[in-house]
């Protein structure tokens, strides 16, 4: 009896057949009691917020190659699969689904119902991702599949955290973070999407203290943070302003005298070469503030509205509305010189698609002891970064 061979390769039939045979034969099952050399990979768990991306496919293909090679070398291999709850990223997806399908938000349906919807989302999309990994033929130990909110997993995370804290390897401190005013959470740099945007550059005047009628011209894209200014900075090599270093300028509102300082990071070619320093609302300004022991004045609430430190007339107003109101007040005071169109890159929250805020927040940090060795390896070019600017 002859068997007709398909003219074209039919992956669905061939791959499903062989993968099923591998699973039934426990070909990927790891035996921890074996005497063979152990080889382990913990899969970077994909988020349960959708489907696998091309990046996931590439990453897991590389891991699969490493795992299969190790088995061929006689090693006992554990490639541990799982998915990640993704926290607020999942919350954002569920909220969007609620708005699109039912016209409701999480507060409309209540906490318990929203948690129930979130678990339903996890069961649906987490299952899709696992099926896709299996379709790729990933040789994971599927009997050991994990989810990052499994009870025993969560307990071990807590135990490790307490252990590291008690041993002094974890500490808490105030740092400048990428803050999402919509999700109300800090974001990693990878969760910030830079987008070109047509903005405005506001040119305004700060009076020089004890010099009536003399002003410094300052250019900024963010007049709404003016109330948090604690200094004015110029480049020490800029002859236009060198004689003013050490003197004071007058912040118009709330009215206060603030120092005129020198910092080499100030670009004399940008705007007027004079920078308003707002340590609580800009990463570069924060570093300048720490270096010069400047007052840190946070004028924004977590949701992006202005707080009481911004003054009674601006308290509770959204940051973008406040931008226009502050510029109008400067104009009324005769301190707004002009406004120019300006194209710049603005960081957006990947989760909520709103402009992020650089914000000082209490965060946890790992006190990693071997940074000097790693730094030396990069300096000596034992490790090379591409592109090199990330080194």
Short mmCIF file of N, CA and C in Angstrom, two decimals, residues 39-164:
data_model
loop_
_atom_site.label_atom_id
_atom_site.label_comp_id
_atom_site.label_asym_id
_atom_site.label_seq_id
_atom_site.Cartn_x
_atom_site.Cartn_y
_atom_site.Cartn_z
N UNK A 39 21.44 21.44 34.44
CA UNK A 39 21.44 22.64 33.59
C UNK A 39 20.04 23.23 33.65
N UNK A 40 19.93 24.48 34.12
CA UNK A 40 18.60 25.08 34.33
C UNK A 40 18.47 26.43 33.63
N UNK A 41 17.29 26.65 33.08
CA UNK A 41 16.91 27.95 32.53
C UNK A 41 15.51 28.27 33.06
N UNK A 42 15.34 29.45 33.64
CA UNK A 42 14.01 29.93 34.01
C UNK A 42 13.54 30.85 32.89
N UNK A 43 12.46 30.48 32.26
CA UNK A 43 11.96 31.27 31.13
C UNK A 43 11.61 32.69 31.61
N UNK A 44 12.05 33.74 30.91
CA UNK A 44 11.55 35.08 31.26
C UNK A 44 10.05 35.08 30.99
N UNK A 45 9.22 35.06 32.03
CA UNK A 45 7.78 34.80 31.81
C UNK A 45 7.10 35.90 31.02
N UNK A 46 6.45 35.56 29.91
CA UNK A 46 5.72 36.58 29.15
C UNK A 46 4.51 37.07 29.93
N UNK A 47 4.14 38.31 29.72
CA UNK A 47 2.97 38.88 30.40
C UNK A 47 1.68 38.29 29.85
N UNK A 48 0.69 38.15 30.74
CA UNK A 48 -0.60 37.63 30.28
C UNK A 48 -1.47 38.78 29.75
N UNK A 49 -0.91 39.61 28.93
CA UNK A 49 -1.65 40.77 28.40
C UNK A 49 -1.92 40.65 26.91
N UNK A 50 -1.77 39.51 26.36
CA UNK A 50 -2.01 39.38 24.93
C UNK A 50 -1.40 38.12 24.37
N UNK A 51 -0.69 38.26 23.26
CA UNK A 51 -0.09 37.12 22.58
C UNK A 51 1.41 37.34 22.48
N UNK A 52 2.12 36.28 22.09
CA UNK A 52 3.57 36.38 21.96
C UNK A 52 3.95 37.35 20.84
N UNK A 53 5.03 38.06 21.04
CA UNK A 53 5.56 38.95 20.02
C UNK A 53 6.72 38.26 19.30
N UNK A 54 7.20 38.90 18.25
CA UNK A 54 8.35 38.37 17.52
C UNK A 54 9.57 38.29 18.45
N UNK A 55 9.68 39.25 19.37
CA UNK A 55 10.77 39.23 20.34
C UNK A 55 10.71 38.02 21.24
N UNK A 56 9.49 37.67 21.70
CA UNK A 56 9.32 36.46 22.50
C UNK A 56 9.77 35.22 21.72
N UNK A 57 9.35 35.16 20.46
CA UNK A 57 9.67 34.00 19.63
C UNK A 57 11.18 33.85 19.48
N UNK A 58 11.87 34.94 19.18
CA UNK A 58 13.33 34.90 19.05
C UNK A 58 13.98 34.45 20.35
N UNK A 59 13.57 35.08 21.46
CA UNK A 59 14.17 34.79 22.76
C UNK A 59 13.98 33.33 23.15
N UNK A 60 12.77 32.82 22.96
CA UNK A 60 12.50 31.43 23.36
C UNK A 60 13.13 30.42 22.41
N UNK A 61 13.31 30.80 21.15
CA UNK A 61 14.02 29.92 20.22
C UNK A 61 15.47 29.74 20.66
N UNK A 62 16.10 30.83 21.08
CA UNK A 62 17.49 30.76 21.56
C UNK A 62 17.57 29.87 22.81
N UNK A 63 16.62 30.06 23.74
CA UNK A 63 16.61 29.23 24.95
C UNK A 63 16.41 27.75 24.61
N UNK A 64 15.53 27.49 23.63
CA UNK A 64 15.26 26.11 23.23
C UNK A 64 16.52 25.46 22.66
N UNK A 65 17.27 26.21 21.86
CA UNK A 65 18.52 25.70 21.29
C UNK A 65 19.49 25.34 22.41
N UNK A 66 19.61 26.22 23.41
CA UNK A 66 20.52 25.96 24.53
C UNK A 66 20.09 24.74 25.33
N UNK A 67 18.78 24.62 25.58
CA UNK A 67 18.27 23.48 26.35
C UNK A 67 18.49 22.17 25.61
N UNK A 68 18.20 22.15 24.32
CA UNK A 68 18.34 20.92 23.54
C UNK A 68 19.82 20.53 23.40
N UNK A 69 20.69 21.52 23.24
CA UNK A 69 22.12 21.21 23.16
C UNK A 69 22.60 20.59 24.47
N UNK A 70 22.14 21.16 25.60
CA UNK A 70 22.56 20.62 26.90
C UNK A 70 22.09 19.18 27.08
N UNK A 71 20.88 18.86 26.62
CA UNK A 71 20.40 17.47 26.70
C UNK A 71 21.27 16.56 25.84
N UNK A 72 21.63 17.05 24.65
CA UNK A 72 22.48 16.25 23.75
C UNK A 72 23.85 15.99 24.38
N UNK A 73 24.27 16.87 25.28
CA UNK A 73 25.55 16.70 25.96
C UNK A 73 25.44 15.84 27.22
N UNK A 74 24.23 15.30 27.46
CA UNK A 74 24.05 14.39 28.59
C UNK A 74 23.69 15.07 29.90
N UNK A 75 23.37 16.35 29.86
CA UNK A 75 23.03 17.06 31.10
C UNK A 75 21.55 16.88 31.44
N UNK A 76 21.25 16.98 32.72
CA UNK A 76 19.85 16.94 33.18
C UNK A 76 19.31 18.36 33.09
N UNK A 77 18.37 18.58 32.18
CA UNK A 77 17.95 19.94 31.84
C UNK A 77 16.57 20.27 32.41
N UNK A 78 16.49 21.40 33.09
CA UNK A 78 15.20 21.95 33.50
C UNK A 78 15.04 23.32 32.83
N UNK A 79 14.11 23.38 31.91
CA UNK A 79 13.71 24.67 31.34
C UNK A 79 12.33 24.96 31.90
N UNK A 80 12.27 25.87 32.86
CA UNK A 80 11.05 26.10 33.63
C UNK A 80 10.16 27.13 32.94
N UNK A 81 8.93 26.73 32.55
CA UNK A 81 8.03 27.66 31.86
C UNK A 81 7.09 28.38 32.84
N UNK A 82 6.49 29.46 32.38
CA UNK A 82 5.52 30.17 33.19
C UNK A 82 5.09 31.47 32.56
N UNK A 83 4.15 32.13 33.19
CA UNK A 83 3.66 33.43 32.74
C UNK A 83 3.65 34.41 33.92
N UNK A 84 3.68 35.69 33.59
CA UNK A 84 3.75 36.75 34.60
C UNK A 84 2.43 37.51 34.65
N UNK A 85 1.97 37.84 35.85
CA UNK A 85 0.70 38.56 35.99
C UNK A 85 0.77 39.97 35.41
N UNK A 86 1.96 40.57 35.36
CA UNK A 86 2.19 41.89 34.73
C UNK A 86 1.51 43.04 35.45
N UNK A 87 0.91 42.78 36.59
CA UNK A 87 0.39 43.84 37.46
C UNK A 87 -0.45 44.87 36.74
N UNK A 88 0.05 46.11 36.75
CA UNK A 88 -0.73 47.23 36.23
C UNK A 88 -0.89 47.16 34.72
N UNK A 89 0.06 46.51 34.03
CA UNK A 89 -0.09 46.36 32.58
C UNK A 89 -1.35 45.55 32.27
N UNK A 90 -1.57 44.48 33.04
CA UNK A 90 -2.78 43.68 32.87
C UNK A 90 -4.00 44.48 33.27
N UNK A 91 -3.90 45.23 34.36
CA UNK A 91 -5.01 46.07 34.80
C UNK A 91 -5.43 47.03 33.69
N UNK A 92 -4.45 47.64 33.01
CA UNK A 92 -4.75 48.59 31.94
C UNK A 92 -5.49 47.91 30.80
N UNK A 93 -5.05 46.68 30.46
CA UNK A 93 -5.70 45.94 29.38
C UNK A 93 -7.15 45.60 29.75
N UNK A 94 -7.35 45.15 30.99
CA UNK A 94 -8.70 44.78 31.43
C UNK A 94 -9.60 46.01 31.47
N UNK A 95 -9.05 47.13 31.94
CA UNK A 95 -9.83 48.37 31.98
C UNK A 95 -10.24 48.81 30.58
N UNK A 96 -9.31 48.73 29.63
CA UNK A 96 -9.62 49.12 28.25
C UNK A 96 -10.71 48.21 27.68
N UNK A 97 -10.60 46.90 27.97
CA UNK A 97 -11.61 45.95 27.49
C UNK A 97 -12.98 46.29 28.08
N UNK A 98 -13.00 46.65 29.37
CA UNK A 98 -14.26 47.03 30.01
C UNK A 98 -14.87 48.26 29.36
N UNK A 99 -14.03 49.27 29.10
CA UNK A 99 -14.52 50.50 28.48
C UNK A 99 -15.07 50.24 27.09
N UNK A 100 -14.31 49.44 26.31
CA UNK A 100 -14.70 49.19 24.92
C UNK A 100 -15.94 48.32 24.81
N UNK A 101 -16.05 47.32 25.70
CA UNK A 101 -17.14 46.35 25.57
C UNK A 101 -18.38 46.71 26.39
N UNK A 102 -18.19 47.40 27.52
CA UNK A 102 -19.32 47.67 28.41
C UNK A 102 -19.49 49.14 28.76
N UNK A 103 -18.51 49.97 28.36
CA UNK A 103 -18.60 51.38 28.68
C UNK A 103 -18.47 51.68 30.16
N UNK A 104 -17.75 50.82 30.89
CA UNK A 104 -17.58 50.98 32.33
C UNK A 104 -16.10 50.99 32.71
N UNK A 105 -15.81 51.53 33.89
CA UNK A 105 -14.47 51.49 34.45
C UNK A 105 -14.41 50.57 35.65
N UNK A 106 -13.21 50.39 36.21
CA UNK A 106 -13.08 49.46 37.33
C UNK A 106 -13.85 49.93 38.56
N UNK A 107 -13.97 51.24 38.74
CA UNK A 107 -14.70 51.75 39.91
C UNK A 107 -16.20 51.56 39.75
N UNK A 108 -16.66 51.47 38.50
CA UNK A 108 -18.10 51.27 38.26
C UNK A 108 -18.55 49.88 38.68
N UNK A 109 -17.68 48.88 38.48
CA UNK A 109 -18.09 47.51 38.77
C UNK A 109 -17.63 47.04 40.15
N UNK A 110 -16.74 47.79 40.80
CA UNK A 110 -16.30 47.42 42.14
C UNK A 110 -15.06 46.53 42.13
N UNK A 111 -14.37 46.51 43.27
CA UNK A 111 -13.09 45.80 43.39
C UNK A 111 -13.22 44.30 43.13
N UNK A 112 -14.18 43.65 43.80
CA UNK A 112 -14.30 42.19 43.69
C UNK A 112 -14.60 41.77 42.26
N UNK A 113 -15.53 42.48 41.62
CA UNK A 113 -15.89 42.14 40.25
C UNK A 113 -14.72 42.39 39.30
N UNK A 114 -13.97 43.48 39.55
CA UNK A 114 -12.82 43.77 38.69
C UNK A 114 -11.74 42.70 38.83
N UNK A 115 -11.48 42.24 40.06
CA UNK A 115 -10.50 41.17 40.27
C UNK A 115 -10.94 39.90 39.56
N UNK A 116 -12.24 39.63 39.60
CA UNK A 116 -12.77 38.45 38.92
C UNK A 116 -12.54 38.55 37.41
N UNK A 117 -12.77 39.75 36.84
CA UNK A 117 -12.53 39.96 35.40
C UNK A 117 -11.04 39.80 35.08
N UNK A 118 -10.19 40.25 35.99
CA UNK A 118 -8.74 40.16 35.76
C UNK A 118 -8.30 38.70 35.72
N UNK A 119 -8.85 37.88 36.62
CA UNK A 119 -8.50 36.46 36.61
C UNK A 119 -9.04 35.77 35.35
N UNK A 120 -10.21 36.20 34.90
CA UNK A 120 -10.75 35.65 33.65
C UNK A 120 -9.83 36.00 32.49
N UNK A 121 -9.31 37.23 32.49
CA UNK A 121 -8.37 37.67 31.45
C UNK A 121 -7.12 36.80 31.48
N UNK A 122 -6.64 36.54 32.68
CA UNK A 122 -5.43 35.72 32.84
C UNK A 122 -5.66 34.31 32.29
N UNK A 123 -6.80 33.71 32.63
CA UNK A 123 -7.08 32.35 32.17
C UNK A 123 -7.18 32.30 30.65
N UNK A 124 -7.78 33.33 30.06
CA UNK A 124 -7.94 33.35 28.60
C UNK A 124 -6.62 33.60 27.89
N UNK A 125 -5.95 34.69 28.26
CA UNK A 125 -4.75 35.09 27.52
C UNK A 125 -3.51 34.34 27.97
N UNK A 126 -3.47 33.96 29.25
CA UNK A 126 -2.35 33.13 29.70
C UNK A 126 -2.34 31.80 28.98
N UNK A 127 -3.54 31.24 28.76
CA UNK A 127 -3.65 29.98 28.04
C UNK A 127 -3.21 30.11 26.59
N UNK A 128 -3.53 31.24 25.96
CA UNK A 128 -3.12 31.47 24.57
C UNK A 128 -1.60 31.48 24.45
N UNK A 129 -0.95 32.17 25.38
CA UNK A 129 0.51 32.29 25.33
C UNK A 129 1.18 30.94 25.51
N UNK A 130 0.68 30.14 26.46
CA UNK A 130 1.26 28.81 26.69
C UNK A 130 1.07 27.93 25.46
N UNK A 131 -0.11 27.99 24.84
CA UNK A 131 -0.36 27.21 23.62
C UNK A 131 0.60 27.63 22.51
N UNK A 132 0.88 28.92 22.41
CA UNK A 132 1.80 29.40 21.38
C UNK A 132 3.22 28.89 21.62
N UNK A 133 3.64 28.89 22.89
CA UNK A 133 4.98 28.36 23.21
C UNK A 133 5.08 26.89 22.84
N UNK A 134 4.01 26.15 23.09
CA UNK A 134 4.01 24.72 22.72
C UNK A 134 4.00 24.55 21.21
N UNK A 135 3.28 25.45 20.51
CA UNK A 135 3.27 25.40 19.05
C UNK A 135 4.66 25.62 18.48
N UNK A 136 5.46 26.42 19.19
CA UNK A 136 6.85 26.64 18.76
C UNK A 136 7.71 25.41 18.98
N UNK A 137 7.19 24.44 19.75
CA UNK A 137 7.97 23.25 20.06
C UNK A 137 8.92 23.44 21.22
N UNK A 138 8.68 24.45 22.05
CA UNK A 138 9.58 24.73 23.17
C UNK A 138 9.69 23.53 24.10
N UNK A 139 10.92 23.12 24.37
CA UNK A 139 11.15 21.89 25.14
C UNK A 139 11.21 22.16 26.64
N UNK A 140 10.20 22.88 27.15
CA UNK A 140 10.10 23.17 28.58
C UNK A 140 9.59 21.94 29.33
N UNK A 141 9.81 21.92 30.63
CA UNK A 141 9.22 20.89 31.48
C UNK A 141 7.81 21.36 31.82
N UNK A 142 6.85 21.00 30.98
CA UNK A 142 5.51 21.55 31.08
C UNK A 142 4.76 21.08 32.32
N UNK A 143 5.25 20.05 32.99
CA UNK A 143 4.62 19.62 34.24
C UNK A 143 4.92 20.59 35.38
N UNK A 144 5.90 21.46 35.18
CA UNK A 144 6.29 22.41 36.23
C UNK A 144 5.88 23.85 35.90
N UNK A 145 4.91 24.02 35.03
CA UNK A 145 4.49 25.36 34.63
C UNK A 145 4.07 26.20 35.84
N UNK A 146 4.51 27.46 35.88
CA UNK A 146 4.22 28.34 37.00
C UNK A 146 3.54 29.63 36.53
N UNK A 147 2.87 30.27 37.49
CA UNK A 147 2.30 31.60 37.29
C UNK A 147 2.78 32.45 38.46
N UNK A 148 3.16 33.70 38.20
CA UNK A 148 3.82 34.49 39.24
C UNK A 148 2.91 34.90 40.40
N UNK A 149 1.63 34.53 40.35
CA UNK A 149 0.77 34.77 41.50
C UNK A 149 0.33 33.47 42.16
N UNK A 150 0.97 32.36 41.79
CA UNK A 150 0.72 31.11 42.51
C UNK A 150 1.07 31.32 43.99
N UNK A 151 0.30 30.71 44.89
CA UNK A 151 0.48 30.94 46.32
C UNK A 151 1.89 30.61 46.80
N UNK A 152 2.39 29.42 46.45
CA UNK A 152 3.71 29.04 46.96
C UNK A 152 4.81 29.91 46.35
N UNK A 153 4.62 30.31 45.10
CA UNK A 153 5.60 31.20 44.45
C UNK A 153 5.63 32.55 45.17
N UNK A 154 4.44 33.12 45.43
CA UNK A 154 4.37 34.42 46.10
C UNK A 154 4.99 34.38 47.48
N UNK A 155 4.78 33.28 48.20
CA UNK A 155 5.37 33.14 49.54
C UNK A 155 6.89 33.13 49.47
N UNK A 156 7.44 32.46 48.47
CA UNK A 156 8.90 32.42 48.34
C UNK A 156 9.46 33.79 47.98
N UNK A 157 8.74 34.54 47.16
CA UNK A 157 9.17 35.91 46.83
C UNK A 157 9.23 36.75 48.10
N UNK A 158 8.19 36.64 48.94
CA UNK A 158 8.17 37.39 50.20
C UNK A 158 9.31 36.96 51.12
N UNK A 159 9.55 35.65 51.21
CA UNK A 159 10.63 35.15 52.05
C UNK A 159 11.99 35.69 51.59
N UNK A 160 12.21 35.68 50.27
CA UNK A 160 13.48 36.19 49.73
C UNK A 160 13.63 37.69 50.00
N UNK A 161 12.52 38.42 49.84
CA UNK A 161 12.57 39.86 50.07
C UNK A 161 12.96 40.16 51.52
N UNK A 162 12.32 39.47 52.46
CA UNK A 162 12.62 39.68 53.88
C UNK A 162 14.07 39.30 54.18
N UNK A 163 14.53 38.19 53.58
CA UNK A 163 15.92 37.75 53.80
C UNK A 163 16.91 38.81 53.31
N UNK A 164 16.69 39.32 52.11
CA UNK A 164 17.61 40.33 51.56
C UNK A 164 17.55 41.63 52.36
#
